[in-house]
PDB file of C-alpha atoms in Angstrom:
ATOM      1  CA  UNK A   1     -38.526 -64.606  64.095  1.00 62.00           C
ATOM      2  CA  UNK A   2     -42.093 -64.663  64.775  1.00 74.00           C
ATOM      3  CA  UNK A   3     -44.626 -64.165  61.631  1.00 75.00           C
ATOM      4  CA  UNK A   4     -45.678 -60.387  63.190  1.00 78.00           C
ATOM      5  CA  UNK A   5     -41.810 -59.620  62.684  1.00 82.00           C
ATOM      6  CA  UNK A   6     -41.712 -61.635  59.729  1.00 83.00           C
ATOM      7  CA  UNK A   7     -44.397 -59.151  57.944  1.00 84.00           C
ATOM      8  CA  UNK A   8     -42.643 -56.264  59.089  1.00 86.00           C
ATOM      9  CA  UNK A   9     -39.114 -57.305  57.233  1.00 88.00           C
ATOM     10  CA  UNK A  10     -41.652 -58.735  54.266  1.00 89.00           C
ATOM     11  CA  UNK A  11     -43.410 -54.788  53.985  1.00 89.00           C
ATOM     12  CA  UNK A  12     -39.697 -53.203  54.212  1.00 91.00           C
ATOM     13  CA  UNK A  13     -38.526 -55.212  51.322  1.00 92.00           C
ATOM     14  CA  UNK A  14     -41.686 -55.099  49.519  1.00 92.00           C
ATOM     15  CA  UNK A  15     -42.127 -50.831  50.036  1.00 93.00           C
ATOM     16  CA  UNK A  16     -38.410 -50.749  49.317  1.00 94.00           C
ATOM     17  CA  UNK A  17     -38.693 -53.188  46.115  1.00 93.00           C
ATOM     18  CA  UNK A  18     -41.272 -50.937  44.475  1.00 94.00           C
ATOM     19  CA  UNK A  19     -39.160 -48.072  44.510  1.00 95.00           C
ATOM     20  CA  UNK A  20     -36.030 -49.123  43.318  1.00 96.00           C
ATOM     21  CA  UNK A  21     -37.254 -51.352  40.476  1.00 95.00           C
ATOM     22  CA  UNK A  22     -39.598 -48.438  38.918  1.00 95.00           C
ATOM     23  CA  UNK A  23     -36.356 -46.418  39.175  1.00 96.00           C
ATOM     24  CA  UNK A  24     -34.742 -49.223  37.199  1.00 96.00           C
ATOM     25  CA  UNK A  25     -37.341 -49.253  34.768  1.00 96.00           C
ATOM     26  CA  UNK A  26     -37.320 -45.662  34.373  1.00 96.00           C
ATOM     27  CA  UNK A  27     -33.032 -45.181  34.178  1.00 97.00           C
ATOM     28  CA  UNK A  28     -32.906 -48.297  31.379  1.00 96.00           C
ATOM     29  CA  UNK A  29     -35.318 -46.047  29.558  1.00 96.00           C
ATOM     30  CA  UNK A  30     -33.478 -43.139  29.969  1.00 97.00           C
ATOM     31  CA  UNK A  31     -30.116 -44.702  29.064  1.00 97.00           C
ATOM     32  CA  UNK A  32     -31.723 -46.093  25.955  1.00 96.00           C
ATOM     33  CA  UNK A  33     -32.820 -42.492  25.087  1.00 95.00           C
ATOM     34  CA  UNK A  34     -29.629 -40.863  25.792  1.00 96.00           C
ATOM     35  CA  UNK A  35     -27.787 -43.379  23.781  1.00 96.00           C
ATOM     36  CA  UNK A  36     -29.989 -42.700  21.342  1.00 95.00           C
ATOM     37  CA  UNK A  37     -30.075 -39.020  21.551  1.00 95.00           C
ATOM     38  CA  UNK A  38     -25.795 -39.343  21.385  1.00 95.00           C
ATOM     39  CA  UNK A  39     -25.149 -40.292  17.941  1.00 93.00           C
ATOM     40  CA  UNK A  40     -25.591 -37.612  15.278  1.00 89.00           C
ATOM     41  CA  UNK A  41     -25.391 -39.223  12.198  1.00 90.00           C
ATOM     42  CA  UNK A  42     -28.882 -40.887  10.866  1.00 91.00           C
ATOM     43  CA  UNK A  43     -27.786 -43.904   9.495  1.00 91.00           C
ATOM     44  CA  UNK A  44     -26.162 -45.134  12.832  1.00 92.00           C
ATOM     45  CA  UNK A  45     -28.957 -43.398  15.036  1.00 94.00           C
ATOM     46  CA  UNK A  46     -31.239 -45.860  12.352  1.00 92.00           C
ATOM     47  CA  UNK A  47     -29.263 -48.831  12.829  1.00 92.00           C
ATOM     48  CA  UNK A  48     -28.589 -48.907  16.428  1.00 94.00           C
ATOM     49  CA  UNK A  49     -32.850 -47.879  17.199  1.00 94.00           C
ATOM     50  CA  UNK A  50     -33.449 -50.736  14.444  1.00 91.00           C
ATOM     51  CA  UNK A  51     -31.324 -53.063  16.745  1.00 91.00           C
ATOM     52  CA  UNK A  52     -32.718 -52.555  20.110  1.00 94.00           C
ATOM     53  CA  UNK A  53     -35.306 -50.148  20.865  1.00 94.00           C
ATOM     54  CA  UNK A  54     -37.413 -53.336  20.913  1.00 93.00           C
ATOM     55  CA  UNK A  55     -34.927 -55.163  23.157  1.00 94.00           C
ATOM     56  CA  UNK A  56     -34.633 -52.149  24.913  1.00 96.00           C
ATOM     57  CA  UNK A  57     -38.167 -51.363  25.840  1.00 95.00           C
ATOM     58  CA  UNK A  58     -39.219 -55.486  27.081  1.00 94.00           C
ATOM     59  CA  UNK A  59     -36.263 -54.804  29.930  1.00 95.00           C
ATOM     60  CA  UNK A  60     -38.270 -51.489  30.927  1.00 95.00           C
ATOM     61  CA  UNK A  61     -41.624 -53.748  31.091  1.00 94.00           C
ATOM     62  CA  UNK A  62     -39.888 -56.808  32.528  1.00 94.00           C
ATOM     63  CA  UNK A  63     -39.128 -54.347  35.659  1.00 95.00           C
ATOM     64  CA  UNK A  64     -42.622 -52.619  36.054  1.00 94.00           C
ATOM     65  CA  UNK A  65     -43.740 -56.322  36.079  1.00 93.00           C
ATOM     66  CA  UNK A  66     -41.487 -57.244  38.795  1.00 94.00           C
ATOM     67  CA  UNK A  67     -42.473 -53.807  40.118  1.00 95.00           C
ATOM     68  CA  UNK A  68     -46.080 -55.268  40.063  1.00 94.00           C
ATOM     69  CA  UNK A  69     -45.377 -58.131  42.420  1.00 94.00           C
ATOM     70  CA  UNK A  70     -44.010 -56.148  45.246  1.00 94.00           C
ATOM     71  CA  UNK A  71     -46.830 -53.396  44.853  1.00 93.00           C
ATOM     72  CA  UNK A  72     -49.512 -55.959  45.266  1.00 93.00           C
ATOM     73  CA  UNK A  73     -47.831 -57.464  47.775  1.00 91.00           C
ATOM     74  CA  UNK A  74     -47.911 -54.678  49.846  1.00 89.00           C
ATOM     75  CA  UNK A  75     -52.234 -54.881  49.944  1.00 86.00           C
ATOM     76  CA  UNK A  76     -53.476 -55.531  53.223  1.00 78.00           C
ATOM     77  CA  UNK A  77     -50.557 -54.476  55.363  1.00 74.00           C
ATOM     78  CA  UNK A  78     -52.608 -52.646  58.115  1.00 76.00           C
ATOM     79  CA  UNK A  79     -55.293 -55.532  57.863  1.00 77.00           C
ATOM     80  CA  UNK A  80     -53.281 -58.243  58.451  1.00 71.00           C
ATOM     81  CA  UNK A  81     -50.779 -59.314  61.186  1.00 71.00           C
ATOM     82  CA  UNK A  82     -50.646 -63.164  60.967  1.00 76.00           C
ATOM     83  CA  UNK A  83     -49.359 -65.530  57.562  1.00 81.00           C
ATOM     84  CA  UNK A  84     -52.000 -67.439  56.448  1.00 82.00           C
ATOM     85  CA  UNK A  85     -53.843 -69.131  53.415  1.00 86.00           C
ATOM     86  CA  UNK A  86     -54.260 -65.288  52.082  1.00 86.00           C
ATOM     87  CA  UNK A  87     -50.392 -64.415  51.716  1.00 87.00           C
ATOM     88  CA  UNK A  88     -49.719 -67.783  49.843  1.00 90.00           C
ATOM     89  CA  UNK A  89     -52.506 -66.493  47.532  1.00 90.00           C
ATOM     90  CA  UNK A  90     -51.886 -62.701  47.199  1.00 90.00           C
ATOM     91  CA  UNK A  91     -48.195 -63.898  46.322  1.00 92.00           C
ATOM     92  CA  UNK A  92     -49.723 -66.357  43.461  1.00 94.00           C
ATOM     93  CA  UNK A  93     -51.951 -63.324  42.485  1.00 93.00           C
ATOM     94  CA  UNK A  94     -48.819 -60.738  42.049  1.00 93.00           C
ATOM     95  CA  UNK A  95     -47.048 -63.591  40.313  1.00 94.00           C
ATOM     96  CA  UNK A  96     -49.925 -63.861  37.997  1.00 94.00           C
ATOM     97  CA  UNK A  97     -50.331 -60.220  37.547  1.00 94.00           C
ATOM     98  CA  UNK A  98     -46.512 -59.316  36.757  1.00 93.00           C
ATOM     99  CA  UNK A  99     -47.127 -62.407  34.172  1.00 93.00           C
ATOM    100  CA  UNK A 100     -49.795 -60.366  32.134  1.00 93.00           C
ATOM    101  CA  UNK A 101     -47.880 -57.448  32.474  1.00 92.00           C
ATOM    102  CA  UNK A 102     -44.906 -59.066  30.392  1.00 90.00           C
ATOM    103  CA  UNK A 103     -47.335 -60.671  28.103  1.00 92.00           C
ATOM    104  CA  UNK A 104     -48.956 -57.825  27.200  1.00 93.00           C
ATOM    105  CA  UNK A 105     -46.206 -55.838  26.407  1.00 93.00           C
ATOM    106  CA  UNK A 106     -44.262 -58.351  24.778  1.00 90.00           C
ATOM    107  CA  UNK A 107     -47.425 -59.024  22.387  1.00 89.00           C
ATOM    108  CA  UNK A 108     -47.751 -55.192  21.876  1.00 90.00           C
ATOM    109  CA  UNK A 109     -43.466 -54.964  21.154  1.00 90.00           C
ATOM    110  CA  UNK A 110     -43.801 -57.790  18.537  1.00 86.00           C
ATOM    111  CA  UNK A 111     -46.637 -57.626  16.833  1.00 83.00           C
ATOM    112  CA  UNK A 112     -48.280 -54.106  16.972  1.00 85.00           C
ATOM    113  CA  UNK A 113     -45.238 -51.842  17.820  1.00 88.00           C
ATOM    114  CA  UNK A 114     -43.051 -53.034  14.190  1.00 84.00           C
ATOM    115  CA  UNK A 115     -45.748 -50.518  12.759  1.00 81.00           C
ATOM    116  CA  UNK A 116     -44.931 -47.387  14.941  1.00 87.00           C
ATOM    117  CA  UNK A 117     -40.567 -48.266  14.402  1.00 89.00           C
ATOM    118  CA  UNK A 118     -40.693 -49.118  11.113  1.00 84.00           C
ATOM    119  CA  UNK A 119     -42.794 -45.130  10.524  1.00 85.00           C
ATOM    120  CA  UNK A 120     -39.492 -43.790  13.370  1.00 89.00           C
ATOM    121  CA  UNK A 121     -36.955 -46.013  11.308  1.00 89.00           C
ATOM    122  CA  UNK A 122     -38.148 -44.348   7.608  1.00 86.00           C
ATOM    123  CA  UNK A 123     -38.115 -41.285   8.967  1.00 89.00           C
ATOM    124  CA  UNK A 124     -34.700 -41.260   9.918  1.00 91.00           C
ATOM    125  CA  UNK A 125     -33.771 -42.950   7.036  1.00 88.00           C
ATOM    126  CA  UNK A 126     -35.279 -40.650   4.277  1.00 88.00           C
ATOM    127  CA  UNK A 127     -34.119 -37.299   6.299  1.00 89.00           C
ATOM    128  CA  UNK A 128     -31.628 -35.099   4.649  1.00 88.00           C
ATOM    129  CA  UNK A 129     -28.317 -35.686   5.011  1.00 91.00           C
ATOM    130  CA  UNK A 130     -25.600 -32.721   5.424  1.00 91.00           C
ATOM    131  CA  UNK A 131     -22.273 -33.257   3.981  1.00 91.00           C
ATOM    132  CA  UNK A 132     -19.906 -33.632   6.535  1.00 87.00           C
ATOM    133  CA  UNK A 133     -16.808 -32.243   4.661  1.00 88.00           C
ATOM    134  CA  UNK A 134     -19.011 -28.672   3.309  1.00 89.00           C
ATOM    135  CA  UNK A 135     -22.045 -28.863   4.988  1.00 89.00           C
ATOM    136  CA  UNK A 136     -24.375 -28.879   1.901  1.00 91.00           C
ATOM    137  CA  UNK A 137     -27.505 -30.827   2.062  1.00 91.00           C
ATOM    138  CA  UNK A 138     -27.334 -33.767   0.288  1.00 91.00           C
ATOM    139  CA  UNK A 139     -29.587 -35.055  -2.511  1.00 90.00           C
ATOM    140  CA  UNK A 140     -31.089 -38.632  -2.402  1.00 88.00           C
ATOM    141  CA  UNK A 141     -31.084 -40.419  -5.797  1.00 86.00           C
ATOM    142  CA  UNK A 142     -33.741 -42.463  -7.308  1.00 79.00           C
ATOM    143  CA  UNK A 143     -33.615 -46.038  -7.777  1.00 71.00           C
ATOM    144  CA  UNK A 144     -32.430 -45.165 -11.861  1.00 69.00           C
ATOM    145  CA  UNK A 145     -30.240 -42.785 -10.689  1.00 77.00           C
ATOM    146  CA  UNK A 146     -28.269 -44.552  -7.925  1.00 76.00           C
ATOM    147  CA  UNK A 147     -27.673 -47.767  -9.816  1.00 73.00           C
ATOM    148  CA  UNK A 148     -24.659 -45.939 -11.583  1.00 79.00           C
ATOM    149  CA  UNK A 149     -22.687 -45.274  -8.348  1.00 83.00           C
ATOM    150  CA  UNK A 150     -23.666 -49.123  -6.988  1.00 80.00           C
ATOM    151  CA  UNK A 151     -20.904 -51.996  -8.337  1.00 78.00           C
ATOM    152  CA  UNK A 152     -21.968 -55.299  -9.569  1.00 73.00           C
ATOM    153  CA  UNK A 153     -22.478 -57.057  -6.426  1.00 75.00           C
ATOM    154  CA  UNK A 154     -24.499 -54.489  -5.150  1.00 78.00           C
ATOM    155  CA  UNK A 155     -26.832 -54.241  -7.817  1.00 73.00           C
ATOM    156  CA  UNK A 156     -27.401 -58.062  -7.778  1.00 69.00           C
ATOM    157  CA  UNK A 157     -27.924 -57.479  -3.616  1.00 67.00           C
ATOM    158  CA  UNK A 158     -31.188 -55.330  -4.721  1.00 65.00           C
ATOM    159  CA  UNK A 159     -32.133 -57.481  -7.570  1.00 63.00           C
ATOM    160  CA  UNK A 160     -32.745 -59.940  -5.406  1.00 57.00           C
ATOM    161  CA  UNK A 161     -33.700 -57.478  -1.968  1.00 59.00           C
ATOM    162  CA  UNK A 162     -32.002 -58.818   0.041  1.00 62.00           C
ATOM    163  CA  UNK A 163     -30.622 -55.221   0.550  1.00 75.00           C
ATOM    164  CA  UNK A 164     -31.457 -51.922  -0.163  1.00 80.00           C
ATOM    165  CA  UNK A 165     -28.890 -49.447  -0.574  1.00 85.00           C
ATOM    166  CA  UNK A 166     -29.370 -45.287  -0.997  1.00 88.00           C
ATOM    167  CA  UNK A 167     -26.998 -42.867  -2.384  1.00 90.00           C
ATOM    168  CA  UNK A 168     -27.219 -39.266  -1.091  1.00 92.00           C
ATOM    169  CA  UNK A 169     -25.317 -36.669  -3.552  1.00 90.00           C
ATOM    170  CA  UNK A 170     -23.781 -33.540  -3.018  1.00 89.00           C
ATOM    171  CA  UNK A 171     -24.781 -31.737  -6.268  1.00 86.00           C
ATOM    172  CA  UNK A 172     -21.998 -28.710  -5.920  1.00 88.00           C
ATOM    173  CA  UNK A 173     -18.981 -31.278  -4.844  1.00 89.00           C
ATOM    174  CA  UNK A 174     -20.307 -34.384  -5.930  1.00 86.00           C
ATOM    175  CA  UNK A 175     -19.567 -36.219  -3.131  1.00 89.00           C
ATOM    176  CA  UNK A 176     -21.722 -39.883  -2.467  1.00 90.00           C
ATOM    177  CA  UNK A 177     -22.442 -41.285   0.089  1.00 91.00           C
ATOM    178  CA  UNK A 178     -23.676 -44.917   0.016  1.00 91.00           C
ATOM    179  CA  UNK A 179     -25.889 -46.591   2.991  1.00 90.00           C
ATOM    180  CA  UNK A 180     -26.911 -49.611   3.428  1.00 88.00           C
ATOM    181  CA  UNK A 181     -29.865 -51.278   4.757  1.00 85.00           C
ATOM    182  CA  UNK A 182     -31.351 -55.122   4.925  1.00 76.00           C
ATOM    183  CA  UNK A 183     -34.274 -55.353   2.181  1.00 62.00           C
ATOM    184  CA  UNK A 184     -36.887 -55.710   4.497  1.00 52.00           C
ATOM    185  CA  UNK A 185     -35.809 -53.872   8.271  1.00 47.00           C
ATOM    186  CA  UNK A 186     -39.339 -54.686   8.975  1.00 52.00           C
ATOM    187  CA  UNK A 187     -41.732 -57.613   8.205  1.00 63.00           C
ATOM    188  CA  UNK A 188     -43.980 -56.878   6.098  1.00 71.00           C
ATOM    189  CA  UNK A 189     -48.134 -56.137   7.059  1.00 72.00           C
ATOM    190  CA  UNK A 190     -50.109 -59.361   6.848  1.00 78.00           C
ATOM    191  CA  UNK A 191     -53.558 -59.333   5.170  1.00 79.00           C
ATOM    192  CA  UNK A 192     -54.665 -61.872   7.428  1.00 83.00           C
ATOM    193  CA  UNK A 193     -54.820 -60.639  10.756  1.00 78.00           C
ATOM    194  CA  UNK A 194     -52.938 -57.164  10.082  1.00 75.00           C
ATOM    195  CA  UNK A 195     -49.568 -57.288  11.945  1.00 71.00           C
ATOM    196  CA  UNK A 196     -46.434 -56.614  10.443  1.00 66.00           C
ATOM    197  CA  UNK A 197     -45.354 -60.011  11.316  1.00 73.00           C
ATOM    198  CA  UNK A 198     -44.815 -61.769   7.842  1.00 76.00           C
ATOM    199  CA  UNK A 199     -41.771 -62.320   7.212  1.00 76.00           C
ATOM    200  CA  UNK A 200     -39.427 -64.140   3.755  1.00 77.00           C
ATOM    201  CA  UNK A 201     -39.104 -68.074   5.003  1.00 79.00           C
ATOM    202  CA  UNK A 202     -37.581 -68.983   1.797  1.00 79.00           C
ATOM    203  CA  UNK A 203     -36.785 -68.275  -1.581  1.00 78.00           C
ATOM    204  CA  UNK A 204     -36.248 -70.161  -5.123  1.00 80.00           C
ATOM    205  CA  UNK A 205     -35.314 -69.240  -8.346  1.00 81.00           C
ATOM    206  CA  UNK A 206     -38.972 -70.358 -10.628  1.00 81.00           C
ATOM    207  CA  UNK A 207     -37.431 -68.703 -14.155  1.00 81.00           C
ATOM    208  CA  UNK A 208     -33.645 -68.375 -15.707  1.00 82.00           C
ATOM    209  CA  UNK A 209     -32.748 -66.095 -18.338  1.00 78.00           C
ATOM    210  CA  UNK A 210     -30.488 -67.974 -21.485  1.00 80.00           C
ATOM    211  CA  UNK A 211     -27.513 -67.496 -19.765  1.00 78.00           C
ATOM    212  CA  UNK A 212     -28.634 -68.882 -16.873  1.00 77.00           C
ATOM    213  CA  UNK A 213     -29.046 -65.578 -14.836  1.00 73.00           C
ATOM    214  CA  UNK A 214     -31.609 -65.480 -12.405  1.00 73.00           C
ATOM    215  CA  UNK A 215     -35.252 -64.440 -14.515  1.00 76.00           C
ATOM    216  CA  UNK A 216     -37.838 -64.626 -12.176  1.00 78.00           C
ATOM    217  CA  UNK A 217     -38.201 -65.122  -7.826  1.00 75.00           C
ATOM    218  CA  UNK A 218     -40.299 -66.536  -5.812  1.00 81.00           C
ATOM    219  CA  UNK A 219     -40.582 -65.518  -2.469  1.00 80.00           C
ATOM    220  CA  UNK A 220     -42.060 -67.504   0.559  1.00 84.00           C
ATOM    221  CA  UNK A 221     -43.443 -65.461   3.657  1.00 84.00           C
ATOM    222  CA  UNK A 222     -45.470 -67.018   6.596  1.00 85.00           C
ATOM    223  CA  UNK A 223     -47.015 -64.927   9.459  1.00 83.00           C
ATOM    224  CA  UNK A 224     -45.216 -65.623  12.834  1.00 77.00           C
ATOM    225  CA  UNK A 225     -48.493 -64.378  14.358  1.00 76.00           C
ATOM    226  CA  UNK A 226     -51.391 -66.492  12.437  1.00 83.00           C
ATOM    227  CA  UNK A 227     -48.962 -68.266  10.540  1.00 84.00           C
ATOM    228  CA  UNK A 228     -51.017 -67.382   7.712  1.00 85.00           C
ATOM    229  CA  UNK A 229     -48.726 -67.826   4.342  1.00 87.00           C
ATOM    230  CA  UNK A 230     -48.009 -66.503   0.826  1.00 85.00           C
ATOM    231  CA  UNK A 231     -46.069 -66.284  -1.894  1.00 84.00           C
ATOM    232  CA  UNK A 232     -45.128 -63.467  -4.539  1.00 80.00           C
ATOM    233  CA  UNK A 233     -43.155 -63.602  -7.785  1.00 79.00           C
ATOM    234  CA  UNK A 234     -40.462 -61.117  -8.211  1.00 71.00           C
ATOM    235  CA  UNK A 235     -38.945 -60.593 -11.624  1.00 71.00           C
ATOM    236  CA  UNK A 236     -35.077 -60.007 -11.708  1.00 64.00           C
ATOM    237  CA  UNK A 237     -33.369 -56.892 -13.907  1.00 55.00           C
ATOM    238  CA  UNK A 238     -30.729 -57.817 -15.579  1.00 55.00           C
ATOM    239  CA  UNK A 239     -29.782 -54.137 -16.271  1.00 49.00           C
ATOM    240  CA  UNK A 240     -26.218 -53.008 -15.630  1.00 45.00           C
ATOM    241  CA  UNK A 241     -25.010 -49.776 -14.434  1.00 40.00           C
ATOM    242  CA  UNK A 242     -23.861 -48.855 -18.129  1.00 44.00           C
ATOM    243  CA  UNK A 243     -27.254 -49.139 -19.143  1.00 46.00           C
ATOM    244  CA  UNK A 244     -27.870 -46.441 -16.682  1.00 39.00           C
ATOM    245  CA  UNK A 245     -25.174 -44.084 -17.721  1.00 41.00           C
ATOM    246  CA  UNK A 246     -27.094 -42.525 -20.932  1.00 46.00           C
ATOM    247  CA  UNK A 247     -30.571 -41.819 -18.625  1.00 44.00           C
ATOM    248  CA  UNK A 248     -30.910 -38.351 -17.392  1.00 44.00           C
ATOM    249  CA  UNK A 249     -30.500 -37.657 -13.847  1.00 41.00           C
ATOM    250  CA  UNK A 250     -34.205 -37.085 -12.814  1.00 46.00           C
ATOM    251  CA  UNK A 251     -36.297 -37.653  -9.022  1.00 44.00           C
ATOM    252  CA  UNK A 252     -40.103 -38.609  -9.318  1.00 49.00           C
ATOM    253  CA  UNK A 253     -41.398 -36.446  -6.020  1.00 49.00           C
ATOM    254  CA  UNK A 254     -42.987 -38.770  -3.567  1.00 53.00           C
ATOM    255  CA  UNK A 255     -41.883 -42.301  -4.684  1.00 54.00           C
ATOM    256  CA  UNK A 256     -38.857 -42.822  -2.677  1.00 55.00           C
ATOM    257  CA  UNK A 257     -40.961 -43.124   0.359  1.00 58.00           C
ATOM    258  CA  UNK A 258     -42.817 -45.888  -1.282  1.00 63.00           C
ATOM    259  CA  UNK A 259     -42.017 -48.704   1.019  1.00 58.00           C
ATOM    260  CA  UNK A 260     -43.788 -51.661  -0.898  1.00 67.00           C
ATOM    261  CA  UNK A 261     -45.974 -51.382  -4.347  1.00 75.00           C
ATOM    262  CA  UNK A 262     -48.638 -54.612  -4.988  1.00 70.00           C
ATOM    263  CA  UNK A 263     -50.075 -55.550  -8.219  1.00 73.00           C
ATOM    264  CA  UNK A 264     -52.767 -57.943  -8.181  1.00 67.00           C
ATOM    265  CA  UNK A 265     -53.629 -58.939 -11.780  1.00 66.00           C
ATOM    266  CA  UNK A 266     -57.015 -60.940 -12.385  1.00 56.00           C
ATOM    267  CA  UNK A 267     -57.458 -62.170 -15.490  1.00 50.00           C
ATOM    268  CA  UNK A 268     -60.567 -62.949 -18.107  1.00 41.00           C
ATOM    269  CA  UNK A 269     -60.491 -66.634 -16.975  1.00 39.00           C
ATOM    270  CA  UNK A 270     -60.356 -66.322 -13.162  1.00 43.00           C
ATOM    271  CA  UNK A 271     -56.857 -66.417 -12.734  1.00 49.00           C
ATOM    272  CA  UNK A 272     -55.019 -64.002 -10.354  1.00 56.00           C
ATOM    273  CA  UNK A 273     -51.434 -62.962  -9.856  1.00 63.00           C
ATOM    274  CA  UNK A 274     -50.246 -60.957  -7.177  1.00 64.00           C
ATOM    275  CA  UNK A 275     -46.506 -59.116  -7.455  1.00 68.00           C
ATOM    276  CA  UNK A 276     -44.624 -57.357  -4.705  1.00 68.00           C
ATOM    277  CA  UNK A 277     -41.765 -54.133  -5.477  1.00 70.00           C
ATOM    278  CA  UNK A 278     -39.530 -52.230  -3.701  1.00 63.00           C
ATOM    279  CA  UNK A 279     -40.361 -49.204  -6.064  1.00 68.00           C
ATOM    280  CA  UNK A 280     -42.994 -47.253  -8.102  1.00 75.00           C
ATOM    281  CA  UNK A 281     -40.109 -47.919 -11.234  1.00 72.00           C
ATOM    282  CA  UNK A 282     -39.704 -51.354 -10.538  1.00 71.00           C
ATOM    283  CA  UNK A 283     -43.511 -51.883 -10.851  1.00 73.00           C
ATOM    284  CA  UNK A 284     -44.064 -49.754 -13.940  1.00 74.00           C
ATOM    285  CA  UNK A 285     -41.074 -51.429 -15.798  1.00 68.00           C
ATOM    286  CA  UNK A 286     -43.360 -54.557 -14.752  1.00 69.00           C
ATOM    287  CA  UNK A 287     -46.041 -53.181 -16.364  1.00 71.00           C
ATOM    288  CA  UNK A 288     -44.539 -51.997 -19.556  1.00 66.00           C
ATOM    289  CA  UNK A 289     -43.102 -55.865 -19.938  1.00 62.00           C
ATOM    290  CA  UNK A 290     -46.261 -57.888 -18.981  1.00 61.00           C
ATOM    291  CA  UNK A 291     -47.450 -60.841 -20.359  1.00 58.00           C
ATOM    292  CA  UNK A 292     -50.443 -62.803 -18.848  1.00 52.00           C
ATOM    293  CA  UNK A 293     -50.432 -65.342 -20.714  1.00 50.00           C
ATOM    294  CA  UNK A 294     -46.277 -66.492 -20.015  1.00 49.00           C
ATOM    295  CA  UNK A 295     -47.384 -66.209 -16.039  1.00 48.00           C
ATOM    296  CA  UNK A 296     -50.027 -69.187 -16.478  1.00 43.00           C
TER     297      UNK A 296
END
């Protein structure tokens, strides 16, 4: 095969190549959306986006970027006829090019896109359900209120948040319903260069109560971006659900879409603490306890 034939076969596969891999790019998209689209209940539609819309979406870039080497690979056909220093270097240039493509979008999926999901991921999580067995619309419970239909092991699970669970009511039949989530789906926003990339990398126990019950947490996060690090204290309840029973049912409007409240405390004498909840009650029971002067 001489190189004139060569070219031809090389602009067939290349013309040909560009088609069917935006295709593919486009179909794993629209399978991901379909799948999606198929399940009906929240909670799983939350769990399964939580899972891999990310995974989902770097095989749709991965594609265009191959997509991207054949497409510049095609520049020049009517101009050239022979192989020569430029094809080796076009070929080095798509190469390159496909390679920014997938860096690009895998720095946009990891560290500025856990912003837009974790906004999709509350949404679907705080959106009324419908009881399946009447069709009512269920009522979500406050963190007071849902402790009473959690058992002991749960309750410890969001003591120490390492998961998060919600209880939706049906106020005429009184039928729960109990999901579950991981205490943090999404890291958290770091001050330091403003991703949502820090993340727990360990935790200890700083504070026990008499008994020897857990008192007082400290938590460990470093930035997988900057690396930048910190650490926050987290005081542990020790509150059963009895101690529940005898409160009023009652919802504060707007606080169950809290996702984090931060206390920084600064003190006569220069000192500064900074404290991390999962709730607006959590942080006011904080406040109603607080002593500066045991924290030095």
């Amino acid at each position: 095969m001489n190189e004139s034939s060569f070219l031809k076969v090389w602009y067939s596969v290349m013309s040909i190549g560009v088609i069917v891999v935006v295709a593919l790019s486009i179909i794993v998209y629209l399978v991901y959306k379909m799948r999606v689209s198929s399940f009906t209940d929240n909670k799983k539609k939350h769990d399964f986006i939580n899972l891999n819309e990310v995974k989902w979406y770097k095989w749709s870039y991965f594609l265009l970027g191959i997509a991207v080497v054949f497409a510049i690979n095609l520049y020049g056909e009517e101009k050239y006829k022979d192989i020569g220093l430029w094809f080796f270097v076009r070929f080095f240039v798509s190469l390159c090019a496909a390679t920014l493509v997938g860096y690009v979008a895998s720095l946009v999926l990891d560290y500025y896109y856990p912003s837009v999901l974790n906004a999709k991921l509350r949404k679907l999580r705080y959106s009324p359900r419908v009881n399946p067995k009447t069709g009512n619309k269920m009522k979500l419970l406050s963190e007071s209120e849902e402790d009473v239909h959690l058992d002991e092991g749960m309750q410890a699970e969001e003591s120490l948040f390492s998961m998060d669970y919600d209880v939706w009511i049906d106020e005429k039949t009184s039928d729960i319903k109990i999901e579950k989530y991981n205490g943090h789906l999404i890291a958290l926003q770091c001050n330091n260069c403003g991703f949502y990339t820090m993340k727990v990398k360990r935790e200890e126990i700083t504070e026990r109560h008499e008994d020897g019950s857990p008192k007082e947490l400290l938590k460990h996060y470093q930035c997988a971006y900057c690396e930048n690090v910190r650490s926050t204290v987290f005081n542990v309840s020790k509150k059963e659900s009895e101690d529940y029973k005898a409160q009023g049912l009652h919802v504060k409007a707007g606080t169950k879409n809290v996702a984090l409240v931060k206390i920084d405390l600064h003190s006569n004498f220069g000192k500064k603490k900074s404290f991390e909840f999962s709730s607006v009650e959590e942080a006011q029971k904080f406040l109603a306890e607080f002593d500066f002067d045991k924290l030095a």
